Coordinates of C-alpha atoms in Angstrom, one line a residue:
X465 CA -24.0 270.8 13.8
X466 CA -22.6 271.6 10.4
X467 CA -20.6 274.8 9.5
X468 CA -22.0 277.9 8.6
X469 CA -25.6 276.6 10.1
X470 CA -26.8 279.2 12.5
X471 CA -28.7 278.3 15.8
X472 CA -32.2 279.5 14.9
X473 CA -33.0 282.3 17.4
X474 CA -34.5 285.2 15.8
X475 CA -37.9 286.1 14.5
X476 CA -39.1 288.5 11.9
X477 CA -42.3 290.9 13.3
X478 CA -45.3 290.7 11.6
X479 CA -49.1 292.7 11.7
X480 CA -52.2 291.6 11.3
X481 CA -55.2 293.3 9.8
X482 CA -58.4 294.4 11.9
X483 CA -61.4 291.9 11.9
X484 CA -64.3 293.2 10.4
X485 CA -67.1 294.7 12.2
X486 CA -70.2 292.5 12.4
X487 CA -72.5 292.8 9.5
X488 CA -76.6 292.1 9.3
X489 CA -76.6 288.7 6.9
X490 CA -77.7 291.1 3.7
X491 CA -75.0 293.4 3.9
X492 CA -72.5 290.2 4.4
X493 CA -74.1 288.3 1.7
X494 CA -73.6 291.8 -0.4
X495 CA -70.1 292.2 0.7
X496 CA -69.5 288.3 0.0
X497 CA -70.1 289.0 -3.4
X498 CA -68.2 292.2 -4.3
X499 CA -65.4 290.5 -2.8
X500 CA -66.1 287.3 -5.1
X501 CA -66.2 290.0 -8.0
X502 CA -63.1 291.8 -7.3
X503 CA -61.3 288.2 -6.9
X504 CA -62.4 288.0 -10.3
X505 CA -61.3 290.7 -11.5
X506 CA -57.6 290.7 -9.8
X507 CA -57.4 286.8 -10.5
X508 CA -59.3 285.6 -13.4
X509 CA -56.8 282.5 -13.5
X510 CA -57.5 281.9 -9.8
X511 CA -61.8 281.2 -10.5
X512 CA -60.8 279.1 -12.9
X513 CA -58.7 276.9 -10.7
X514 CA -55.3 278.4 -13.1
X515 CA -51.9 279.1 -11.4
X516 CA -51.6 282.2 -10.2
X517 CA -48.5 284.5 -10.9
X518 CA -48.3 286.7 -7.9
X519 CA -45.4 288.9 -6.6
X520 CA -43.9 289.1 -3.2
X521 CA -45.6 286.7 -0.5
X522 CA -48.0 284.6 -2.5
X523 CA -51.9 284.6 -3.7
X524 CA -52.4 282.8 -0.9
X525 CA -52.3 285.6 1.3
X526 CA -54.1 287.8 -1.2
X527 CA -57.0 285.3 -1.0
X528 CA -56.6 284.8 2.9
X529 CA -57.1 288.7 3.2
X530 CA -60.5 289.0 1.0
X531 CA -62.2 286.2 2.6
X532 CA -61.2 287.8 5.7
X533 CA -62.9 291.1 5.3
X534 CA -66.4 288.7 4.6
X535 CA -66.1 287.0 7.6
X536 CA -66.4 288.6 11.4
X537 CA -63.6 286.5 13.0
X538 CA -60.3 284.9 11.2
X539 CA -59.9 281.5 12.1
X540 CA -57.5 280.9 14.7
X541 CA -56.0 277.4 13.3
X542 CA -52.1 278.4 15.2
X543 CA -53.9 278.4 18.3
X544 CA -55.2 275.0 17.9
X545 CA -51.5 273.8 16.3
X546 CA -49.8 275.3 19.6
X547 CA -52.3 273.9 22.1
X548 CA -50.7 271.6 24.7
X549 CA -52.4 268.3 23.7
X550 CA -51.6 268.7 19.8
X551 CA -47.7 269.2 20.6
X552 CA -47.7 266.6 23.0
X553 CA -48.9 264.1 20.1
X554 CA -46.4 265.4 18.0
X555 CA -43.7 265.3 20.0
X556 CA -44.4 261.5 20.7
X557 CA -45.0 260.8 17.0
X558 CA -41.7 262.6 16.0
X559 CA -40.0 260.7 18.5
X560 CA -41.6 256.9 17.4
X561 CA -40.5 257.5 14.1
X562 CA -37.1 258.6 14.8
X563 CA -35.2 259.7 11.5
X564 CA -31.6 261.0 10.7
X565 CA -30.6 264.6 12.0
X566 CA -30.9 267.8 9.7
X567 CA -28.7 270.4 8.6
X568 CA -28.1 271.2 12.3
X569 CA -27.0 267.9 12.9
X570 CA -29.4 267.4 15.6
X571 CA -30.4 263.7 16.4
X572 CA -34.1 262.9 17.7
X573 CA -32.7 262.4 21.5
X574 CA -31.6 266.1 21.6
X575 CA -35.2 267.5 20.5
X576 CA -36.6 266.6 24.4
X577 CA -33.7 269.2 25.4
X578 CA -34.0 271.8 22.9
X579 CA -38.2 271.9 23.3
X580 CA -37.7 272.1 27.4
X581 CA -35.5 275.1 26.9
X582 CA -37.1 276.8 23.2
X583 CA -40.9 275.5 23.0
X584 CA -42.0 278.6 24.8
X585 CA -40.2 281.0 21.7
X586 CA -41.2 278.0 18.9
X587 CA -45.1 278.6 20.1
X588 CA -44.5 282.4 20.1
X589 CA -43.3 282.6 16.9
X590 CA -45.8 280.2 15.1
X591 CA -48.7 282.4 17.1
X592 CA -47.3 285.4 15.2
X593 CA -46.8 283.4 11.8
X594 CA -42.7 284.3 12.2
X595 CA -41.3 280.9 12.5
X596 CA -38.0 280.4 10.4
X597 CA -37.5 276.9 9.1
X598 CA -34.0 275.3 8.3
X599 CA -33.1 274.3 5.0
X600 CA -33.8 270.9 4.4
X601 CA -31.1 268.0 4.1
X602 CA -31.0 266.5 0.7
X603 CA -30.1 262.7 0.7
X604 CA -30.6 260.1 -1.5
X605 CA -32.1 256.2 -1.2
X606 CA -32.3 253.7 -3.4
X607 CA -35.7 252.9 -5.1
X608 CA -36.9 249.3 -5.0
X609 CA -36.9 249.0 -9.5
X610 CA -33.7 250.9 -9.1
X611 CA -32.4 254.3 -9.6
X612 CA -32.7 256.3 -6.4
X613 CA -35.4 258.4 -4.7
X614 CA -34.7 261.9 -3.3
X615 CA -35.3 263.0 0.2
X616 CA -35.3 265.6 2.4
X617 CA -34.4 265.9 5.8
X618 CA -36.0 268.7 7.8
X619 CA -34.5 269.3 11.7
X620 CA -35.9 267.5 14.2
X621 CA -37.3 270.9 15.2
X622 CA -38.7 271.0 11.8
X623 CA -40.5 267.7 12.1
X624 CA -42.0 268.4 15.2
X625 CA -43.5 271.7 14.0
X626 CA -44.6 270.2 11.0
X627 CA -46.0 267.2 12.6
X628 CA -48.0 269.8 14.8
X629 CA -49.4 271.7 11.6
X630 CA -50.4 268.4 9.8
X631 CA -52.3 267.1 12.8
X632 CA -54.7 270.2 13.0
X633 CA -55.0 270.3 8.8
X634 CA -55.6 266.6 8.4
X635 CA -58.1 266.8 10.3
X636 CA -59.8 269.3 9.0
X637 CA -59.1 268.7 5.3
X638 CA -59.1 264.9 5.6
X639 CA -63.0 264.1 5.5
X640 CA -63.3 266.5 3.0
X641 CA -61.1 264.2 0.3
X642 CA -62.3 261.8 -2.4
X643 CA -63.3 258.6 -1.4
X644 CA -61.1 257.4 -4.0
X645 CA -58.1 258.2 -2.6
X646 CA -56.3 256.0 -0.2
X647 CA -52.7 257.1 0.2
X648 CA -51.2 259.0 3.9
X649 CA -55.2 259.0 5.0
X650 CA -56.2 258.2 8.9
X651 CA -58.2 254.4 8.4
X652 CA -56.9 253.7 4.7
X653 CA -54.5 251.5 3.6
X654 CA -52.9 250.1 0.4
X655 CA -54.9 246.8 0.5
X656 CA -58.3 249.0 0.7
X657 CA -56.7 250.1 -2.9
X658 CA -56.1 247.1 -4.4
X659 CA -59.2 245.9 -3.1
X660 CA -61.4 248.2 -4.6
X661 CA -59.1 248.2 -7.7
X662 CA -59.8 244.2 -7.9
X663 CA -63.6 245.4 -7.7
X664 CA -64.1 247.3 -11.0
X665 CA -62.3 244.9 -12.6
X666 CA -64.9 242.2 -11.4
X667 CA -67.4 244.7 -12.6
X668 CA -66.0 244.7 -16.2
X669 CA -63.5 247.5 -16.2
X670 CA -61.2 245.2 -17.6
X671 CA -58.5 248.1 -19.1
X672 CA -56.6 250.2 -16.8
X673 CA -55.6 253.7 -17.7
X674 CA -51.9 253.5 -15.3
X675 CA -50.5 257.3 -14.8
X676 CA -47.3 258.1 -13.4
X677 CA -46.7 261.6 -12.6
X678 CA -42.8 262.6 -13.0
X679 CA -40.8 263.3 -10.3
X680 CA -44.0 264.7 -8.5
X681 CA -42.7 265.8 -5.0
X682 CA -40.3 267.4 -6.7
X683 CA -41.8 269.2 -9.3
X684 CA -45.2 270.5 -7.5
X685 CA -46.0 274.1 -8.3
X686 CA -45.6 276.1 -5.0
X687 CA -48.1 278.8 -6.2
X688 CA -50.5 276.6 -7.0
X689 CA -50.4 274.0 -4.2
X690 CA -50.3 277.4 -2.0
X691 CA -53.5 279.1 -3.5
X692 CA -55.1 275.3 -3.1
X693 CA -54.0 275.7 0.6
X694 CA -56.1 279.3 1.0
X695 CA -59.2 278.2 -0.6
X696 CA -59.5 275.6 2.8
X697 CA -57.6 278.1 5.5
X698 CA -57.7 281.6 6.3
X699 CA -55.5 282.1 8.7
X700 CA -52.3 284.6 7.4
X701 CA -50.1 283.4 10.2
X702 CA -50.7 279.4 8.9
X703 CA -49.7 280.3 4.7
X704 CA -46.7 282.4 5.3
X705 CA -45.0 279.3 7.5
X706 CA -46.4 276.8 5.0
X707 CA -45.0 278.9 2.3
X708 CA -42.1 279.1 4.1
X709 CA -41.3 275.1 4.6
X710 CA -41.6 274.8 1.1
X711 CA -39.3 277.7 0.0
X712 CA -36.9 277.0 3.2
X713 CA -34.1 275.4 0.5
X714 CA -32.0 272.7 0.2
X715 CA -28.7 271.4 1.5
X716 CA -26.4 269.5 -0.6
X717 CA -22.8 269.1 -0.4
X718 CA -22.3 272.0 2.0
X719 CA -24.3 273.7 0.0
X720 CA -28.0 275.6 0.4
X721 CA -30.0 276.1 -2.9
X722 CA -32.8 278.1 -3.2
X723 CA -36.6 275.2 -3.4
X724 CA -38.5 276.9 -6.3
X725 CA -40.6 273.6 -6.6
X726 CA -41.6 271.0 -4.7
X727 CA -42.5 269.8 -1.3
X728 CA -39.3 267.1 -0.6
X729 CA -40.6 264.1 1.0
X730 CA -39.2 263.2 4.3
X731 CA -41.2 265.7 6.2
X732 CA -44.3 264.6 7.9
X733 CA -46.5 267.7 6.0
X734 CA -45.6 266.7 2.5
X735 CA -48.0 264.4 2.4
X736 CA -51.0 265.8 3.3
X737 CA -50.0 268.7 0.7
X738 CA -49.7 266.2 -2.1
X739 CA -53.2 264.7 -1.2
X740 CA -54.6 268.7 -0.8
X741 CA -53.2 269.3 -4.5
X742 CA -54.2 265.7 -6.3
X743 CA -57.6 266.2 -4.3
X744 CA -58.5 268.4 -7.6
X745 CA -57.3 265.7 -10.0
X746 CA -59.7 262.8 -8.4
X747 CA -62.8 265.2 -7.7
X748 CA -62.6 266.2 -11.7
X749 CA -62.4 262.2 -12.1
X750 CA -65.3 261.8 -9.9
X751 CA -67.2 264.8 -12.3
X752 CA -66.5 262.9 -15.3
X753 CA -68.1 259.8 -13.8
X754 CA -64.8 257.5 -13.8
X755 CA -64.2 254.8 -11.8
X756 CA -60.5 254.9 -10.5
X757 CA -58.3 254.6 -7.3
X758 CA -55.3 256.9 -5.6
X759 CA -52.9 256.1 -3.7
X760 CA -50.4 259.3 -3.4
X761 CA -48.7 259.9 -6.8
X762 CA -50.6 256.5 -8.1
X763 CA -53.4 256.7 -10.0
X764 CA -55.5 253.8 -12.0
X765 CA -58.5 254.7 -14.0
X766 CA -60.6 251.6 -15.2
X767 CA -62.4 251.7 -18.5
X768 CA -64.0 248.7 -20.7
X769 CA -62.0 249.4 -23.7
X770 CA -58.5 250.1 -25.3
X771 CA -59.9 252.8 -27.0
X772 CA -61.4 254.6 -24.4
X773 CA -58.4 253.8 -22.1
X774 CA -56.2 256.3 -25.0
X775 CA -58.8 258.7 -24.6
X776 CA -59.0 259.0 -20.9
X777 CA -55.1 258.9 -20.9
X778 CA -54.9 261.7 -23.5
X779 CA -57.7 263.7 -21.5
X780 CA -56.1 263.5 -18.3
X781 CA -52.6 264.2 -19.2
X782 CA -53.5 267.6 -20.7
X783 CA -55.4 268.4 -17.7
X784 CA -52.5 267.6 -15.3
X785 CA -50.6 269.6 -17.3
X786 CA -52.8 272.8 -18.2
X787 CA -54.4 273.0 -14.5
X788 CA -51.7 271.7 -11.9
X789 CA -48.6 272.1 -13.8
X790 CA -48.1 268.2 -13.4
X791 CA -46.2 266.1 -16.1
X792 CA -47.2 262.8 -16.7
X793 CA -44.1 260.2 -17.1
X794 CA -44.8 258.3 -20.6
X795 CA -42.4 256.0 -20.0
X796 CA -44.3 254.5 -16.8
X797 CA -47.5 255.4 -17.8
X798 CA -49.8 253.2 -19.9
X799 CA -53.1 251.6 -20.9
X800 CA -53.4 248.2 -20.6
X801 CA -54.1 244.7 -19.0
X802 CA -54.6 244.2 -15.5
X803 CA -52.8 241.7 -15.6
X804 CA -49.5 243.3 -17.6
X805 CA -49.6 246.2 -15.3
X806 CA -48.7 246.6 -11.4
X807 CA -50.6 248.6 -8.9
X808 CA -49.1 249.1 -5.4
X809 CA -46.9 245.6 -6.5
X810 CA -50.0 243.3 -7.4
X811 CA -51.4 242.4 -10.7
X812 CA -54.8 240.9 -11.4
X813 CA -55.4 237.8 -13.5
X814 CA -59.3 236.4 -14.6
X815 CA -61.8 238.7 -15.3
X816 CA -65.0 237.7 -14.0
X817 CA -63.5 237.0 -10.2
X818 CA -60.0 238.7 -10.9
X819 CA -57.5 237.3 -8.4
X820 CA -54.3 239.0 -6.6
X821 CA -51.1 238.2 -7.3
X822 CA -48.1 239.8 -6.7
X823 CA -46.0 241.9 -9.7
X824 CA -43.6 240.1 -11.7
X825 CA -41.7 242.9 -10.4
X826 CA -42.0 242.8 -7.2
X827 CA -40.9 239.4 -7.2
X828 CA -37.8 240.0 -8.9
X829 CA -37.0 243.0 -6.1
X830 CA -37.6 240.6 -3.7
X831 CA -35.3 237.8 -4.9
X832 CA -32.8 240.5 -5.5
X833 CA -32.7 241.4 -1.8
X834 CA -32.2 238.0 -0.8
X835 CA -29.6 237.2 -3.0
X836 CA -27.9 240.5 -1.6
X837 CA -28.6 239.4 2.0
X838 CA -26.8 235.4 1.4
X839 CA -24.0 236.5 -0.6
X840 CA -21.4 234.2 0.3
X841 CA -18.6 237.4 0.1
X842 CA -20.6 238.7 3.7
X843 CA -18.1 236.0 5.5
X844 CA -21.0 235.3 8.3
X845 CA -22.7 232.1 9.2
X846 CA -26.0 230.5 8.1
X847 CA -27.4 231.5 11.6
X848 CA -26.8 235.0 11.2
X849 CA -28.2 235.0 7.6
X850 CA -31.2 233.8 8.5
X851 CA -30.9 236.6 11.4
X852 CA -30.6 239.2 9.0
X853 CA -33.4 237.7 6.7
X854 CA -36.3 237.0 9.1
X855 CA -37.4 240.7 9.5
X856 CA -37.2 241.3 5.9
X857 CA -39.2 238.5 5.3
X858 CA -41.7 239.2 7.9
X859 CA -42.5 242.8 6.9
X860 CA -42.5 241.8 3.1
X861 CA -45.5 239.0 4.1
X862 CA -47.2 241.0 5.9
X863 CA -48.1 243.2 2.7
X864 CA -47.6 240.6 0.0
X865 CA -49.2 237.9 1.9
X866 CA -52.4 239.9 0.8
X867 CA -52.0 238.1 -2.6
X868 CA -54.5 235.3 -3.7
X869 CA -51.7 233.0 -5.0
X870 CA -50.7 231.1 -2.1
X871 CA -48.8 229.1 -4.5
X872 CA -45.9 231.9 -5.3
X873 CA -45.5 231.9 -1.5
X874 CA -45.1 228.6 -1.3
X875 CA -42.1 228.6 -4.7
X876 CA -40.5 231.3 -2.8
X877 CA -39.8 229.7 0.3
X878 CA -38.6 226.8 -1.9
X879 CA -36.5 228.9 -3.5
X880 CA -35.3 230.4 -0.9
X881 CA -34.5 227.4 1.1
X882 CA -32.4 225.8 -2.0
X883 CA -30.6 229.1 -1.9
X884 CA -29.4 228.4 1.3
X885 CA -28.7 225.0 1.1
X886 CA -26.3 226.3 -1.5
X887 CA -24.3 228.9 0.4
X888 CA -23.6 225.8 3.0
X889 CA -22.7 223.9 0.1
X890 CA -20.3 226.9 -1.2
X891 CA -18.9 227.0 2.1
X892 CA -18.0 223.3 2.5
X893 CA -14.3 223.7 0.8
X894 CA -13.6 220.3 -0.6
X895 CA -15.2 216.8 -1.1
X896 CA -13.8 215.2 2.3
X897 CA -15.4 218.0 4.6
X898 CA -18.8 217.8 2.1
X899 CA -19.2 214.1 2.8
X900 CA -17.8 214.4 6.7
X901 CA -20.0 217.1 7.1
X902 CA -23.6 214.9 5.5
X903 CA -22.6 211.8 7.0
X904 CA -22.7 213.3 10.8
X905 CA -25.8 214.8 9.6
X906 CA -27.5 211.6 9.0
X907 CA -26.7 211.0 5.6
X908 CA -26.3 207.2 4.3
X909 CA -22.4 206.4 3.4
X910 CA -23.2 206.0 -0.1
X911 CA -25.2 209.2 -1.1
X912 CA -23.0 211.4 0.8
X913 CA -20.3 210.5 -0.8
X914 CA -22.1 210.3 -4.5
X915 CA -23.2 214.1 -3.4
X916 CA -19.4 215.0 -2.5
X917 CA -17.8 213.2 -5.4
X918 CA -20.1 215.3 -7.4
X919 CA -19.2 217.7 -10.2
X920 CA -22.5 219.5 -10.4
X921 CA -22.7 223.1 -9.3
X922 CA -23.8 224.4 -6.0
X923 CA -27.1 224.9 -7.0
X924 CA -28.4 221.9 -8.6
X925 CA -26.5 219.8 -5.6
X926 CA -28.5 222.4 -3.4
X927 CA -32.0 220.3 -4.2
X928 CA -30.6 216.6 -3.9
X929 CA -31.3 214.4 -1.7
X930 CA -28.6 214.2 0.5
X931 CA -28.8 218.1 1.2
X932 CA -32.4 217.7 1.9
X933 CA -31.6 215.0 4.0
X934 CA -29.2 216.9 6.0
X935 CA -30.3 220.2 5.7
X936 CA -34.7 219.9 6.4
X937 CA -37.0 222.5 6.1
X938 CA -36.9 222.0 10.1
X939 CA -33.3 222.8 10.2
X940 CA -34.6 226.4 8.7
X941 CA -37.0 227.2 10.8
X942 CA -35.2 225.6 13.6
X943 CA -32.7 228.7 13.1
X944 CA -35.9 231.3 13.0
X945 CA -36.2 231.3 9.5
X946 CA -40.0 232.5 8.8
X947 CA -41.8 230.9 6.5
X948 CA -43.5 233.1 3.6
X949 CA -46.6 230.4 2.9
X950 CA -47.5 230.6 7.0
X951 CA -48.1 234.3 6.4
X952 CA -50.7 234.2 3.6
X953 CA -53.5 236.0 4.4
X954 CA -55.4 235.8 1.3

């Protein structure tokens, strides 16, 4: 546990209003629409789908409290979050996924412990709508086109609690979203995507509209995301904790700062609040009859021409910005080719039966990992390299395999192969062990020592014939070494 990071025991009282009386269905439909009225009135922006500026708690709870007076019971969403069977599957998801500890420095095999002695006061205090999140733990990762992505780390408490919430909400909220959008949903993957991006293409959508919102998790409005929230849920006790995780603060250095914006990914809620919010962006899509595909912070928007691409881009932008408070990153973002730009790492080539290839750049981040995984300077044996590459390879063809190229797959493992062949090379000091080394490897007299006499570099001896000789494919996958081409699923 760090310094200056209480234990969190103590709760904060709250009340909760009356429910209303029951009403004959005219007097409620009457009632329904003063209160529609005096929302109106009180928040103009708020009709129009504008950011509120509220004081104190949030207009979530001002909402919350009309819709409650029009309805005869509020809906008791904690009570589902807190039942037995809904904390049981978060608990074993939290678990699963493990994670690094929070600010109370808390690892996932203490939270078993701490919920056998505390779940009793954790449900108490989410039934009452008092529970006290810790600041979050601000670390730092590297992205895969470089630069690095921000994170934050809730408590393991935290993620369990949060894990709880987005169970109940995603379930609600989930078959209510677009059908466009395809990022952190139950049954939807990144393939699904691509797929149906590969379809308007084949349809003659041939110019994609790419947007790229800036620093999104960090920069979402809480006031808006929040009144976006109360439209779906009623329940007071539910926004004041939600609106609590997102102003809980972040730890840096030893040092908490106030969250005025944001929801920090690394907690298991962010996500579903992202899709909640971006919901808006692809049902106004949907009104203006576009065909386009979401995946989280992604979005592509297909058109038939360069000219309507810059006026779809232009549209959109100022509508991210007037009605969500989202900026759009110019520098990322573009209309173009299919085939120039990336979409969850694959490009598309052809028009009338586009195929799937994988990015230019997501090539070069893979060679880039390998070359960081075989660097000589590691000091550790070909066996162990190939250790040390096998699940990398295996996870990254079991996406990219996806692609309808089989050919890259097949230059890869090429290349990767002659790779190492050249760190055996590099590791064979002079020309008597080289040609000791090929001849007890089955190498002819003559070649081996025309290969160790050599004054070629490492890498152009890596493809001759007496390495391939003595160092076959089978040698590779003799040592486990997968093989990319085996894995296209195309």
């Amino acid at each position: 546990m760090e310094e200056g990071i209480p234990v969190r025991k103590g709760t904060v009282t709250s009340t909760e209003g009356p429910n209303g009386s029951k009403a004959s269905s005219k007097q409620r439909l009457m009632g329904e629409k003063r209160q529609k009225q005096q929302l109106e009135l009180a928040y103009p922006e708020a009709v129009r789908g504008e950011a509120l500026r509220p004081e104190g708690e949030g207009t979530e709870t001002a909402i919350a409290e009309l819709r409650d007076e029009s309805q005869t019971e509020t809906e008791k969403v904690m009570e589902a979050i807190c039942e037995r069977e809904n904390l049981r599957k978060a608990y074993k998801r939290v678990k699963g996924n493990k994670g690094s500890p929070g600010v109370d420095g808390m690892g996932i095999e203490g939270l078993t412990d701490y919920l056998r002695e505390h779940i009793g006061e954790i449900k108490e205090q989410l039934v009452k709508g008092t529970y006290k999140p810790a600041p979050v733990k601000r670390v730092e990762i590297p992205k895969g086109g470089g630069g690095k992505r921000k994170l934050g780390i809730p408590t393991a408490v935290d993620r369990f609690v949060q894990q709880a919430i987005m169970q109940v909400l995603q379930s609600r909220w989930d078959p209510r979203f677009s059908d466009h959008s395809y990022g952190f949903r139950p049954g939807r993957t990144a393939h699904q995507a691509v797929a149906q991006a590969q379809k308007y293409i084949g349809e003659g959508y041939g110019v994609v509209v790419d947007i790229d919102l800036e620093k999104f998790f960090d920069r979402v409005n809480h006031d808006i995301l929040m009144s976006r929230v109360a439209r779906r849920e009623t329940d007071k006790r539910l926004l004041r904790i939600i609106r609590a995780f997102l102003n809980a603060g972040i730890m840096e250095g030893g040092v908490v700062s106030p969250n005025r914006e944001g929801t920090p990914q690394g907690g298991p809620l962010s996500p579903l609040l992202s899709n909640l919010l971006l919901d808006e962006l692809d049902k106004e899509l949907e009104r203006r009859g576009h065909r386009f595909v979401r995946y989280a912070d992604d979005s592509n928007i297909y058109v038939k021409t360069e000219r309507s691409g810059q006026r779809v881009m232009e549209s959109v932008e100022k509508y991210l910005t007037r009605k969500l408070k989202l900026k759009v990153n110019r520098e990322k973002s573009a209309v173009g080719s299919p085939k120039d730009r990336k979409f969850l790492g694959f490009s598309f080539i052809g028009e009338g039966k586009p195929k799937r290839k994988i990015s230019v750049k997501s090539l070069k981040q893979f060679k880039k990992r390998i070359r960081e995984l075989t660097q000589r300077t590691r000091g550790v044996s070909i066996s162990r390299m190939v250790k040390d590459l096998a699940p990398y390879m295996r996870g990254w063809v079991g996406y990219y395999g996806h692609c309808e190229t089989p050919s890259t797959l097949r230059d890869l493992d090429s290349w990767l192969r002659r790779r190492l062949r050249c760190v055996i090379w590099r590791a064979m000091k002079n020309g008597w062990v080289r040609y000791s080394r090929l001849t007890k490897r089955g190498v002819r007299a003559g070649l081996a020592k025309t290969a160790a006499g050599s004054y070629h570099s490492p890498w152009h001896i890596a493809r001759s014939q007496a390495m391939s000789i003595a160092y076959p494919n089978r040698y590779f996958r003799d040592l486990g070494l997968p093989e990319l081409a085996s894995g296209y699923k195309g």
